Every structure is written in C-alpha cells, then in structure tokens.
PDB file of C-alpha atoms in Angstrom:
ATOM      1  CA  MET A   1      83.429  51.787   1.740  1.00 60.00           C
ATOM      2  CA  ALA A   2      80.648  51.060   3.787  1.00 65.00           C
ATOM      3  CA  THR A   3      77.864  48.949   3.019  1.00 78.00           C
ATOM      4  CA  HIS A   4      74.083  48.714   4.072  1.00 85.00           C
ATOM      5  CA  ARG A   5      72.435  45.735   5.225  1.00 89.00           C
ATOM      6  CA  PHE A   6      69.242  47.281   4.376  1.00 93.00           C
ATOM      7  CA  ASP A   7      68.956  49.211   1.755  1.00 94.00           C
ATOM      8  CA  PRO A   8      70.033  53.264   2.488  1.00 92.00           C
ATOM      9  CA  ASN A   9      67.734  55.025   0.601  1.00 95.00           C
ATOM     10  CA  PHE A  10      64.311  53.278   1.029  1.00 96.00           C
ATOM     11  CA  THR A  11      63.707  56.333   3.226  1.00 97.00           C
ATOM     12  CA  LYS A  12      64.125  58.903   1.712  1.00 96.00           C
ATOM     13  CA  ASN A  13      62.453  57.383  -1.074  1.00 97.00           C
ATOM     14  CA  VAL A  14      58.532  56.837   1.120  1.00 97.00           C
ATOM     15  CA  ILE A  15      59.518  60.253   2.178  1.00 97.00           C
ATOM     16  CA  ASN A  16      60.509  62.517  -1.394  1.00 97.00           C
ATOM     17  CA  ALA A  17      57.232  60.915  -2.690  1.00 97.00           C
ATOM     18  CA  ILE A  18      54.477  63.272  -0.833  1.00 97.00           C
ATOM     19  CA  GLY A  19      53.839  65.640  -2.984  1.00 97.00           C
ATOM     20  CA  PRO A  20      54.015  69.141  -3.369  1.00 96.00           C
ATOM     21  CA  LYS A  21      50.607  69.385  -2.224  1.00 97.00           C
ATOM     22  CA  THR A  22      51.090  68.586   1.386  1.00 97.00           C
ATOM     23  CA  SER A  23      51.333  71.433   3.553  1.00 97.00           C
ATOM     24  CA  PRO A  24      54.204  72.678   5.690  1.00 96.00           C
ATOM     25  CA  ARG A  25      53.369  70.901   8.365  1.00 97.00           C
ATOM     26  CA  LEU A  26      51.607  67.830   7.433  1.00 97.00           C
ATOM     27  CA  ARG A  27      54.318  67.498   4.908  1.00 97.00           C
ATOM     28  CA  GLN A  28      56.724  68.204   8.610  1.00 97.00           C
ATOM     29  CA  LEU A  29      54.610  65.304  10.662  1.00 97.00           C
ATOM     30  CA  MET A  30      54.564  62.412   7.767  1.00 97.00           C
ATOM     31  CA  THR A  31      58.399  63.529   7.630  1.00 97.00           C
ATOM     32  CA  GLY A  32      59.659  63.008  10.870  1.00 97.00           C
ATOM     33  CA  LEU A  33      56.812  59.717  11.514  1.00 97.00           C
ATOM     34  CA  ILE A  34      57.858  57.974   8.749  1.00 97.00           C
ATOM     35  CA  LYS A  35      62.088  58.278   9.587  1.00 97.00           C
ATOM     36  CA  HIS A  36      60.857  56.927  13.105  1.00 97.00           C
ATOM     37  CA  VAL A  37      58.946  53.699  11.741  1.00 97.00           C
ATOM     38  CA  HIS A  38      60.977  53.157   9.312  1.00 97.00           C
ATOM     39  CA  ASP A  39      64.372  53.451  12.169  1.00 97.00           C
ATOM     40  CA  PHE A  40      62.389  51.458  14.477  1.00 96.00           C
ATOM     41  CA  ALA A  41      61.381  48.589  12.030  1.00 97.00           C
ATOM     42  CA  ARG A  42      64.952  48.153  11.188  1.00 96.00           C
ATOM     43  CA  GLU A  43      66.964  48.629  15.148  1.00 96.00           C
ATOM     44  CA  ASN A  44      64.588  46.102  16.340  1.00 97.00           C
ATOM     45  CA  GLU A  45      64.918  44.093  12.829  1.00 96.00           C
ATOM     46  CA  LEU A  46      60.885  43.560  13.258  1.00 96.00           C
ATOM     47  CA  THR A  47      59.199  40.909  11.608  1.00 97.00           C
ATOM     48  CA  VAL A  48      56.616  39.978   9.457  1.00 97.00           C
ATOM     49  CA  ASP A  49      54.205  38.350  12.530  1.00 97.00           C
ATOM     50  CA  GLU A  50      55.716  41.087  15.182  1.00 97.00           C
ATOM     51  CA  TRP A  51      53.905  43.730  12.197  1.00 96.00           C
ATOM     52  CA  LEU A  52      50.036  42.110  11.826  1.00 97.00           C
ATOM     53  CA  ALA A  53      50.244  42.132  15.512  1.00 95.00           C
ATOM     54  CA  GLY A  54      51.147  45.401  15.602  1.00 95.00           C
ATOM     55  CA  VAL A  55      48.540  46.109  13.252  1.00 96.00           C
ATOM     56  CA  LYS A  56      46.019  44.043  14.362  1.00 96.00           C
ATOM     57  CA  LEU A  57      46.023  45.858  17.403  1.00 95.00           C
ATOM     58  CA  LEU A  58      44.971  48.792  15.901  1.00 95.00           C
ATOM     59  CA  ASN A  59      42.401  47.099  13.971  1.00 96.00           C
ATOM     60  CA  TRP A  60      41.322  45.400  17.358  1.00 96.00           C
ATOM     61  CA  ALA A  61      41.848  49.091  19.244  1.00 94.00           C
ATOM     62  CA  GLY A  62      39.117  50.655  16.085  1.00 95.00           C
ATOM     63  CA  GLN A  63      36.398  47.404  16.245  1.00 95.00           C
ATOM     64  CA  THR A  64      35.808  48.283  19.801  1.00 91.00           C
ATOM     65  CA  SER A  65      35.226  51.447  19.927  1.00 90.00           C
ATOM     66  CA  ASP A  66      32.954  53.877  20.061  1.00 85.00           C
ATOM     67  CA  ASP A  67      30.884  56.716  21.155  1.00 80.00           C
ATOM     68  CA  ARG A  68      31.041  55.495  25.452  1.00 77.00           C
ATOM     69  CA  ARG A  69      34.608  53.870  24.704  1.00 83.00           C
ATOM     70  CA  ASN A  70      37.554  55.525  22.952  1.00 89.00           C
ATOM     71  CA  GLU A  71      40.131  52.266  22.463  1.00 91.00           C
ATOM     72  CA  GLY A  72      42.907  54.038  20.492  1.00 93.00           C
ATOM     73  CA  GLN A  73      42.929  56.469  23.309  1.00 92.00           C
ATOM     74  CA  LEU A  74      43.427  54.130  25.853  1.00 92.00           C
ATOM     75  CA  LEU A  75      46.559  52.109  23.822  1.00 94.00           C
ATOM     76  CA  CYS A  76      48.497  56.304  23.631  1.00 94.00           C
ATOM     77  CA  ASP A  77      47.591  56.482  27.236  1.00 93.00           C
ATOM     78  CA  VAL A  78      49.020  53.693  28.772  1.00 94.00           C
ATOM     79  CA  ILE A  79      52.395  53.727  26.702  1.00 95.00           C
ATOM     80  CA  GLY A  80      52.683  57.614  28.308  1.00 95.00           C
ATOM     81  CA  LEU A  81      51.483  59.733  24.358  1.00 95.00           C
ATOM     82  CA  GLU A  82      49.047  61.822  25.324  1.00 93.00           C
ATOM     83  CA  SER A  83      50.376  62.709  28.559  1.00 94.00           C
ATOM     84  CA  LEU A  84      53.865  63.426  26.446  1.00 94.00           C
ATOM     85  CA  ILE A  85      51.909  65.545  24.546  1.00 92.00           C
ATOM     86  CA  ASP A  86      49.354  67.241  27.318  1.00 89.00           C
ATOM     87  CA  GLU A  87      53.286  68.127  28.884  1.00 89.00           C
ATOM     88  CA  ILE A  88      54.789  70.046  25.817  1.00 88.00           C
ATOM     89  CA  THR A  89      51.232  71.507  24.915  1.00 81.00           C
ATOM     90  CA  PHE A  90      51.748  73.420  28.437  1.00 80.00           C
ATOM     91  CA  THR A  91      55.285  74.186  28.528  1.00 81.00           C
ATOM     92  CA  ARG A  92      54.945  75.930  25.557  1.00 76.00           C
ATOM     93  CA  ALA A  93      50.872  77.608  26.457  1.00 68.00           C
ATOM     94  CA  GLY A  94      52.939  78.177  30.004  1.00 65.00           C
ATOM     95  CA  GLU A  95      56.640  78.728  29.822  1.00 62.00           C
ATOM     96  CA  ALA A  96      56.439  81.581  32.540  1.00 51.00           C
ATOM     97  CA  LYS A  97      58.895  81.629  35.898  1.00 45.00           C
ATOM     98  CA  ASP A  98      55.090  81.626  37.631  1.00 45.00           C
ATOM     99  CA  ALA A  99      52.674  78.535  35.651  1.00 52.00           C
ATOM    100  CA  PRO A 100      48.757  78.770  35.631  1.00 61.00           C
ATOM    101  CA  ILE A 101      47.857  75.381  36.906  1.00 69.00           C
ATOM    102  CA  ALA A 102      49.284  72.367  35.339  1.00 83.00           C
ATOM    103  CA  THR A 103      47.204  70.703  32.636  1.00 90.00           C
ATOM    104  CA  ALA A 104      46.228  67.057  32.793  1.00 92.00           C
ATOM    105  CA  ILE A 105      44.815  64.608  29.785  1.00 92.00           C
ATOM    106  CA  LEU A 106      41.124  64.494  29.700  1.00 93.00           C
ATOM    107  CA  GLY A 107      41.091  61.059  28.704  1.00 89.00           C
ATOM    108  CA  PRO A 108      38.894  58.375  27.209  1.00 90.00           C
ATOM    109  CA  PHE A 109      35.388  58.755  28.747  1.00 92.00           C
ATOM    110  CA  PHE A 110      34.699  62.581  28.047  1.00 94.00           C
ATOM    111  CA  ARG A 111      31.015  63.474  27.272  1.00 93.00           C
ATOM    112  CA  ALA A 112      30.278  66.631  25.113  1.00 93.00           C
ATOM    113  CA  ASP A 113      26.534  66.527  25.911  1.00 94.00           C
ATOM    114  CA  THR A 114      27.040  66.659  29.155  1.00 97.00           C
ATOM    115  CA  PRO A 115      24.357  69.366  31.393  1.00 97.00           C
ATOM    116  CA  TRP A 116      24.799  72.213  33.124  1.00 98.00           C
ATOM    117  CA  ARG A 117      23.423  72.049  36.624  1.00 98.00           C
ATOM    118  CA  GLN A 118      23.144  74.354  39.796  1.00 98.00           C
ATOM    119  CA  ASN A 119      25.642  75.661  41.760  1.00 98.00           C
ATOM    120  CA  GLY A 120      25.298  73.330  44.767  1.00 98.00           C
ATOM    121  CA  GLU A 121      23.367  70.588  43.365  1.00 98.00           C
ATOM    122  CA  ASP A 122      24.597  67.194  43.822  1.00 98.00           C
ATOM    123  CA  ILE A 123      25.866  65.814  41.136  1.00 98.00           C
ATOM    124  CA  VAL A 124      25.601  62.193  42.044  1.00 98.00           C
ATOM    125  CA  LYS A 125      22.501  60.723  41.158  1.00 98.00           C
ATOM    126  CA  THR A 126      22.693  57.771  41.346  1.00 98.00           C
ATOM    127  CA  LYS A 127      24.261  56.817  44.929  1.00 97.00           C
ATOM    128  CA  PRO A 128      26.500  53.690  45.392  1.00 97.00           C
ATOM    129  CA  ALA A 129      26.371  52.411  49.279  1.00 96.00           C
ATOM    130  CA  ASN A 130      29.967  53.036  49.609  1.00 96.00           C
ATOM    131  CA  GLY A 131      30.336  55.810  48.813  1.00 97.00           C
ATOM    132  CA  GLU A 132      32.347  59.037  50.405  1.00 98.00           C
ATOM    133  CA  MET A 133      30.024  62.672  49.962  1.00 98.00           C
ATOM    134  CA  VAL A 134      31.862  65.646  49.205  1.00 98.00           C
ATOM    135  CA  PHE A 135      31.360  69.437  49.351  1.00 98.00           C
ATOM    136  CA  MET A 136      33.446  70.844  46.214  1.00 98.00           C
ATOM    137  CA  HIS A 137      33.951  74.654  46.393  1.00 98.00           C
ATOM    138  CA  GLY A 138      36.293  77.018  45.098  1.00 98.00           C
ATOM    139  CA  GLN A 139      36.351  80.157  42.762  1.00 98.00           C
ATOM    140  CA  VAL A 140      37.987  79.960  39.225  1.00 98.00           C
ATOM    141  CA  LEU A 141      40.567  82.932  39.366  1.00 97.00           C
ATOM    142  CA  ASP A 142      42.447  85.240  37.077  1.00 95.00           C
ATOM    143  CA  PHE A 143      45.881  83.601  37.628  1.00 91.00           C
ATOM    144  CA  ALA A 144      48.182  87.189  37.244  1.00 90.00           C
ATOM    145  CA  SER A 145      45.462  89.463  38.830  1.00 93.00           C
ATOM    146  CA  LYS A 146      43.856  86.678  41.665  1.00 94.00           C
ATOM    147  CA  LYS A 147      40.804  89.268  40.347  1.00 97.00           C
ATOM    148  CA  PRO A 148      37.737  86.075  40.266  1.00 98.00           C
ATOM    149  CA  LEU A 149      36.109  85.395  36.912  1.00 98.00           C
ATOM    150  CA  VAL A 150      32.760  85.689  37.266  1.00 98.00           C
ATOM    151  CA  GLU A 151      30.470  83.697  34.198  1.00 97.00           C
ATOM    152  CA  SER A 152      33.127  81.099  34.265  1.00 98.00           C
ATOM    153  CA  THR A 153      32.260  77.610  32.999  1.00 98.00           C
ATOM    154  CA  VAL A 154      33.165  74.511  35.576  1.00 98.00           C
ATOM    155  CA  GLU A 155      32.806  71.316  34.167  1.00 98.00           C
ATOM    156  CA  VAL A 156      34.006  68.067  35.242  1.00 98.00           C
ATOM    157  CA  TRP A 157      33.321  64.336  35.255  1.00 98.00           C
ATOM    158  CA  LEU A 158      34.360  61.012  37.326  1.00 98.00           C
ATOM    159  CA  ALA A 159      33.933  57.670  37.596  1.00 98.00           C
ATOM    160  CA  SER A 160      31.806  56.035  40.603  1.00 98.00           C
ATOM    161  CA  THR A 161      32.883  53.399  43.994  1.00 98.00           C
ATOM    162  CA  ASN A 162      32.306  50.388  40.876  1.00 96.00           C
ATOM    163  CA  GLY A 163      35.238  51.969  38.609  1.00 95.00           C
ATOM    164  CA  LEU A 164      33.066  53.205  35.885  1.00 96.00           C
ATOM    165  CA  TYR A 165      31.537  55.940  34.175  1.00 96.00           C
ATOM    166  CA  GLU A 166      28.564  56.180  33.558  1.00 96.00           C
ATOM    167  CA  GLN A 167      28.261  55.466  29.818  1.00 93.00           C
ATOM    168  CA  GLN A 168      29.876  52.256  30.800  1.00 92.00           C
ATOM    169  CA  ASP A 169      27.542  50.946  32.951  1.00 95.00           C
ATOM    170  CA  PRO A 170      23.733  50.790  32.567  1.00 95.00           C
ATOM    171  CA  ILE A 171      23.459  50.534  36.454  1.00 96.00           C
ATOM    172  CA  GLN A 172      24.123  54.291  36.175  1.00 98.00           C
ATOM    173  CA  GLU A 173      21.611  57.333  36.031  1.00 98.00           C
ATOM    174  CA  GLU A 174      22.660  59.102  32.805  1.00 97.00           C
ATOM    175  CA  PHE A 175      24.825  61.810  33.373  1.00 98.00           C
ATOM    176  CA  ASN A 176      25.066  60.160  36.684  1.00 98.00           C
ATOM    177  CA  LEU A 177      28.721  61.923  38.220  1.00 98.00           C
ATOM    178  CA  ARG A 178      28.826  64.671  35.239  1.00 98.00           C
ATOM    179  CA  GLY A 179      28.033  68.455  35.443  1.00 98.00           C
ATOM    180  CA  LYS A 180      28.900  72.119  33.820  1.00 98.00           C
ATOM    181  CA  PHE A 181      28.345  74.942  36.167  1.00 98.00           C
ATOM    182  CA  LYS A 182      28.703  78.616  35.897  1.00 98.00           C
ATOM    183  CA  THR A 183      30.466  80.548  37.844  1.00 98.00           C
ATOM    184  CA  GLY A 184      28.888  83.154  40.036  1.00 94.00           C
ATOM    185  CA  GLU A 185      29.418  86.024  42.795  1.00 89.00           C
ATOM    186  CA  GLU A 186      33.167  86.648  43.234  1.00 96.00           C
ATOM    187  CA  GLY A 187      33.491  83.434  40.270  1.00 98.00           C
ATOM    188  CA  ARG A 188      32.437  80.866  42.629  1.00 98.00           C
ATOM    189  CA  TYR A 189      32.017  76.901  42.014  1.00 98.00           C
ATOM    190  CA  SER A 190      30.373  74.506  44.183  1.00 98.00           C
ATOM    191  CA  PHE A 191      29.070  70.676  43.832  1.00 98.00           C
ATOM    192  CA  TYR A 192      28.396  68.329  45.943  1.00 98.00           C
ATOM    193  CA  CYS A 193      30.113  64.870  44.073  1.00 98.00           C
ATOM    194  CA  LEU A 194      31.847  61.113  46.206  1.00 98.00           C
ATOM    195  CA  ARG A 195      35.098  60.647  46.963  1.00 98.00           C
ATOM    196  CA  PRO A 196      37.371  59.508  44.290  1.00 98.00           C
ATOM    197  CA  THR A 197      38.496  55.947  44.610  1.00 98.00           C
ATOM    198  CA  PRO A 198      40.870  53.962  42.071  1.00 97.00           C
ATOM    199  CA  TYR A 199      39.467  52.440  39.151  1.00 95.00           C
ATOM    200  CA  PRO A 200      41.195  49.821  35.870  1.00 94.00           C
ATOM    201  CA  VAL A 201      41.363  50.887  32.839  1.00 90.00           C
ATOM    202  CA  PRO A 202      38.861  49.097  30.834  1.00 84.00           C
ATOM    203  CA  ASN A 203      41.395  45.680  30.289  1.00 82.00           C
ATOM    204  CA  ASP A 204      38.981  43.327  27.975  1.00 86.00           C
ATOM    205  CA  GLY A 205      40.671  45.094  25.438  1.00 89.00           C
ATOM    206  CA  PRO A 206      43.976  45.246  23.262  1.00 92.00           C
ATOM    207  CA  GLU A 207      45.398  48.867  26.303  1.00 91.00           C
ATOM    208  CA  GLY A 208      44.466  46.098  28.246  1.00 91.00           C
ATOM    209  CA  LYS A 209      46.224  42.787  26.769  1.00 93.00           C
ATOM    210  CA  LEU A 210      48.910  45.294  26.255  1.00 94.00           C
ATOM    211  CA  LEU A 211      49.417  46.077  29.434  1.00 94.00           C
ATOM    212  CA  GLU A 212      49.535  42.352  29.796  1.00 94.00           C
ATOM    213  CA  LEU A 213      52.425  41.601  27.607  1.00 94.00           C
ATOM    214  CA  MET A 214      54.558  44.259  29.510  1.00 95.00           C
ATOM    215  CA  ASP A 215      53.194  43.039  33.294  1.00 97.00           C
ATOM    216  CA  ARG A 216      51.912  45.873  33.906  1.00 96.00           C
ATOM    217  CA  HIS A 217      49.263  47.297  35.922  1.00 95.00           C
ATOM    218  CA  PRO A 218      46.320  49.565  34.182  1.00 95.00           C
ATOM    219  CA  PHE A 219      45.016  51.260  38.337  1.00 96.00           C
ATOM    220  CA  ARG A 220      44.988  54.400  37.814  1.00 97.00           C
ATOM    221  CA  PRO A 221      44.329  56.964  41.232  1.00 98.00           C
ATOM    222  CA  ALA A 222      40.987  58.566  42.391  1.00 98.00           C
ATOM    223  CA  HIS A 223      40.740  61.874  40.732  1.00 98.00           C
ATOM    224  CA  ILE A 224      37.874  64.397  39.093  1.00 98.00           C
ATOM    225  CA  HIS A 225      38.294  65.664  35.661  1.00 98.00           C
ATOM    226  CA  ILE A 226      37.760  69.825  35.364  1.00 98.00           C
ATOM    227  CA  ILE A 227      38.023  71.858  32.167  1.00 98.00           C
ATOM    228  CA  ALA A 228      37.736  75.447  33.005  1.00 97.00           C
ATOM    229  CA  MET A 229      36.673  78.160  30.053  1.00 97.00           C
ATOM    230  CA  HIS A 230      36.623  81.992  30.407  1.00 97.00           C
ATOM    231  CA  ASN A 231      36.190  84.291  27.097  1.00 97.00           C
ATOM    232  CA  GLY A 232      39.738  85.596  26.532  1.00 94.00           C
ATOM    233  CA  TYR A 233      41.465  83.397  28.964  1.00 93.00           C
ATOM    234  CA  ARG A 234      43.066  80.222  27.469  1.00 89.00           C
ATOM    235  CA  PRO A 235      40.814  76.502  28.764  1.00 92.00           C
ATOM    236  CA  LEU A 236      42.223  74.362  31.192  1.00 94.00           C
ATOM    237  CA  THR A 237      42.379  70.777  31.449  1.00 95.00           C
ATOM    238  CA  THR A 238      42.860  69.075  34.304  1.00 96.00           C
ATOM    239  CA  GLN A 239      42.601  66.658  36.779  1.00 97.00           C
ATOM    240  CA  ILE A 240      43.187  66.811  40.016  1.00 98.00           C
ATOM    241  CA  PHE A 241      44.080  63.284  42.272  1.00 98.00           C
ATOM    242  CA  ASP A 242      43.436  62.641  45.791  1.00 98.00           C
ATOM    243  CA  ARG A 243      46.803  62.237  48.482  1.00 98.00           C
ATOM    244  CA  GLU A 244      45.782  59.443  49.787  1.00 97.00           C
ATOM    245  CA  ASP A 245      45.697  57.505  47.594  1.00 98.00           C
ATOM    246  CA  LYS A 246      48.281  54.126  46.599  1.00 97.00           C
ATOM    247  CA  TYR A 247      48.700  54.260  42.949  1.00 97.00           C
ATOM    248  CA  LEU A 248      49.495  58.555  42.211  1.00 98.00           C
ATOM    249  CA  ASP A 249      53.506  57.214  42.356  1.00 96.00           C
ATOM    250  CA  ASN A 250      51.630  54.051  39.231  1.00 96.00           C
ATOM    251  CA  ASP A 251      49.590  55.596  36.918  1.00 97.00           C
ATOM    252  CA  SER A 252      49.154  53.933  34.801  1.00 96.00           C
ATOM    253  CA  VAL A 253      48.154  56.587  32.248  1.00 95.00           C
ATOM    254  CA  PHE A 254      51.942  58.812  33.737  1.00 95.00           C
ATOM    255  CA  ALA A 255      49.410  61.276  34.502  1.00 95.00           C
ATOM    256  CA  VAL A 256      50.086  62.370  37.744  1.00 96.00           C
ATOM    257  CA  LYS A 257      51.923  65.761  38.415  1.00 94.00           C
ATOM    258  CA  ASP A 258      52.683  66.621  42.092  1.00 94.00           C
ATOM    259  CA  SER A 259      51.250  70.109  42.244  1.00 92.00           C
ATOM    260  CA  LEU A 260      47.479  68.589  41.510  1.00 96.00           C
ATOM    261  CA  VAL A 261      47.273  66.428  44.718  1.00 97.00           C
ATOM    262  CA  VAL A 262      44.597  67.893  46.719  1.00 98.00           C
ATOM    263  CA  ASP A 263      43.261  67.267  50.192  1.00 98.00           C
ATOM    264  CA  PHE A 264      40.487  66.258  51.216  1.00 98.00           C
ATOM    265  CA  VAL A 265      38.903  67.925  54.443  1.00 98.00           C
ATOM    266  CA  PRO A 266      36.595  67.073  56.872  1.00 98.00           C
ATOM    267  CA  ARG A 267      33.369  68.887  56.589  1.00 98.00           C
ATOM    268  CA  LYS A 268      30.960  69.963  59.547  1.00 96.00           C
ATOM    269  CA  GLY A 269      27.589  70.349  60.562  1.00 97.00           C
ATOM    270  CA  ASP A 270      26.386  69.664  56.659  1.00 98.00           C
ATOM    271  CA  PRO A 271      23.922  66.494  56.378  1.00 97.00           C
ATOM    272  CA  GLN A 272      25.181  65.803  52.726  1.00 97.00           C
ATOM    273  CA  ALA A 273      28.576  64.756  53.047  1.00 98.00           C
ATOM    274  CA  SER A 274      30.651  64.292  55.623  1.00 98.00           C
ATOM    275  CA  LEU A 275      34.168  65.979  53.391  1.00 98.00           C
ATOM    276  CA  GLU A 276      34.750  68.500  51.332  1.00 98.00           C
ATOM    277  CA  LEU A 277      37.715  70.007  48.614  1.00 98.00           C
ATOM    278  CA  ASN A 278      38.204  73.894  48.781  1.00 98.00           C
ATOM    279  CA  TYR A 279      40.064  74.097  44.948  1.00 98.00           C
ATOM    280  CA  ASP A 280      40.121  77.084  43.332  1.00 97.00           C
ATOM    281  CA  ILE A 281      41.423  77.023  39.420  1.00 97.00           C
ATOM    282  CA  LYS A 282      43.216  79.624  37.960  1.00 94.00           C
ATOM    283  CA  LEU A 283      43.116  81.076  34.380  1.00 94.00           C
ATOM    284  CA  VAL A 284      45.201  83.214  31.729  1.00 89.00           C
ATOM    285  CA  MET A 285      44.411  85.598  29.068  1.00 88.00           C
ATOM    286  CA  PHE A 286      45.856  84.543  26.137  1.00 81.00           C
ATOM    287  CA  ASP A 287      47.853  87.973  25.671  1.00 66.00           C
ATOM    288  CA  ALA A 288      49.880  86.189  28.754  1.00 51.00           C
ATOM    289  CA  VAL A 289      49.734  82.710  27.085  1.00 48.00           C
ATOM    290  CA  ASN A 290      51.512  84.427  23.331  1.00 49.00           C
ATOM    291  CA  GLY A 291      53.400  87.222  25.882  1.00 47.00           C
ATOM    292  CA  ALA A 292      51.594  89.975  24.084  1.00 44.00           C
TER     293      ALA A 292
END
C-alpha cells in the first residue's frame, strides 16, 4: 500500500473549494496554478523561511511600483515569463506557414499617453553628447497583399544613452524619445531618433536582487520598441535589436528573436543623422488570424 509523506488530498480539497459561480476560464487558471504551486512546494520541501522570502519579494515589488516603474512586470521579465507569454500569444495568433513579423514583450516602460508627432520629426528632445542620430523610416503593409496601409499608427519609444527611459530620468524632457505617428501616402512613417544602446534593467529593486542571487547580469541589448495598429488588423507589439550589440545572445529578459535583428547603415547628405534604418512593418488582418 502506497504511503505519502504529505496529505495526498490537500491540493484536491483546495481546488474543490472553488465555488460554482467561478467562471470556467478562472477555474481552469486557478486549478492549474494551485496544482503547480503545491507541487513546487512539495517537490522542493519548501521551508517557512523560503516561503516568507518569496512573499517579501512580491511585497517589495508592489511597494516599489508606481506609474513610472512596474516592478512586478520586471520580475516576470527576468524569469522569462513575459517573453514566454509573448511566444504563446504569437504562436496561437499566427500559426500559418508564412508568419508575420515576430512580436516581443511590451516591457515595463510603455506610456499610454505618448503624444502624436509629425512624420519626419525629431523625437530626441534631450540630446545626449554621446548619441548617434538615426533617420528611421519605412512602410506599414498588409502582410498578405503587401499593399500599403495608410492612416496606420506607429508608436515608438527607447531609452537614452545613459540607459534610462525619460520617466526614470529627471534630466530628460517629458516624452523624450517617444512618439506616435500616422502613416501617410503609401503607408509611410519616418522620424529621427538615437541609435539605441544596451542598458541594465533597474537593479535597485527586487528583480535586481533576484538577478544577483541567480548570478546573472542585468543587461538588455540595444532595442527600439514599436507598436503598430490599423483598423481591421491585429495590433503588433514588438522590438527591434541592433545587430552589433554584444547582448543579443544573452538578453536579461529573453526577448530577442532572429527576425527582429536589424542593421543601421550610413546615411549620406543628411546633417541631422549619420545613420538610417529602413524598417517595414507588416500587419495581419483579423480574418487571416482567425482563419476565416
């Protein structure tokens, strides 16, 4: 007769306590979460001190978070959870033989109130002395037909050369290195920005402590965030990465995909920028995603 070191009915009793008015999806999620968390505790014979340390870490994340910093999301990032969810979402949405542009995580420094800019505008409002200026431009296209999508929205944001996004840095002007654009004729967008540089995720909070305990570095490779949208199409949230960056194979949040690596090339005859990046964005219609 099999014996159990721990109560074999305990987890089942906790799951059975979920009430009948719970939605099917929440019941599924909580059942899976309870099973996995309980199994983790049993398999590792979690001690009270270790459990309390985990609770303290979560509490610390909440206490550190505000409208300019999302520490809970940073914790999810450094254990790869947000990138894994991004992979799941992208795979489910685009399981076609020819996949659209790969997605990437939103990240914790997105701002919902980013202002509209004019195409061709310079979004570097606080210019660092060591920054390389880039003219970034391209088209938003229908993935299947390759036809340009006029009146699409392209939103971008990136960190400055000191490794900080503007909401982290009192020296930078509000909404520095952020912009929201409408595509014009032939679905084109354009703007001036900095060549992105690698930076460490904030390491003065719980996720920094966790990285230290796991003997991992905090650096993210140089990247530009992009959100693109058009009526009737699935919104695209992604990042593009500089091919010359040394952290491409060791991103602290595991977000790099080969198809998102880009090349900045010399730009001639433009006093505002020494580099340029031509980057087209392809969107998939909702019907195509749903297989209708």
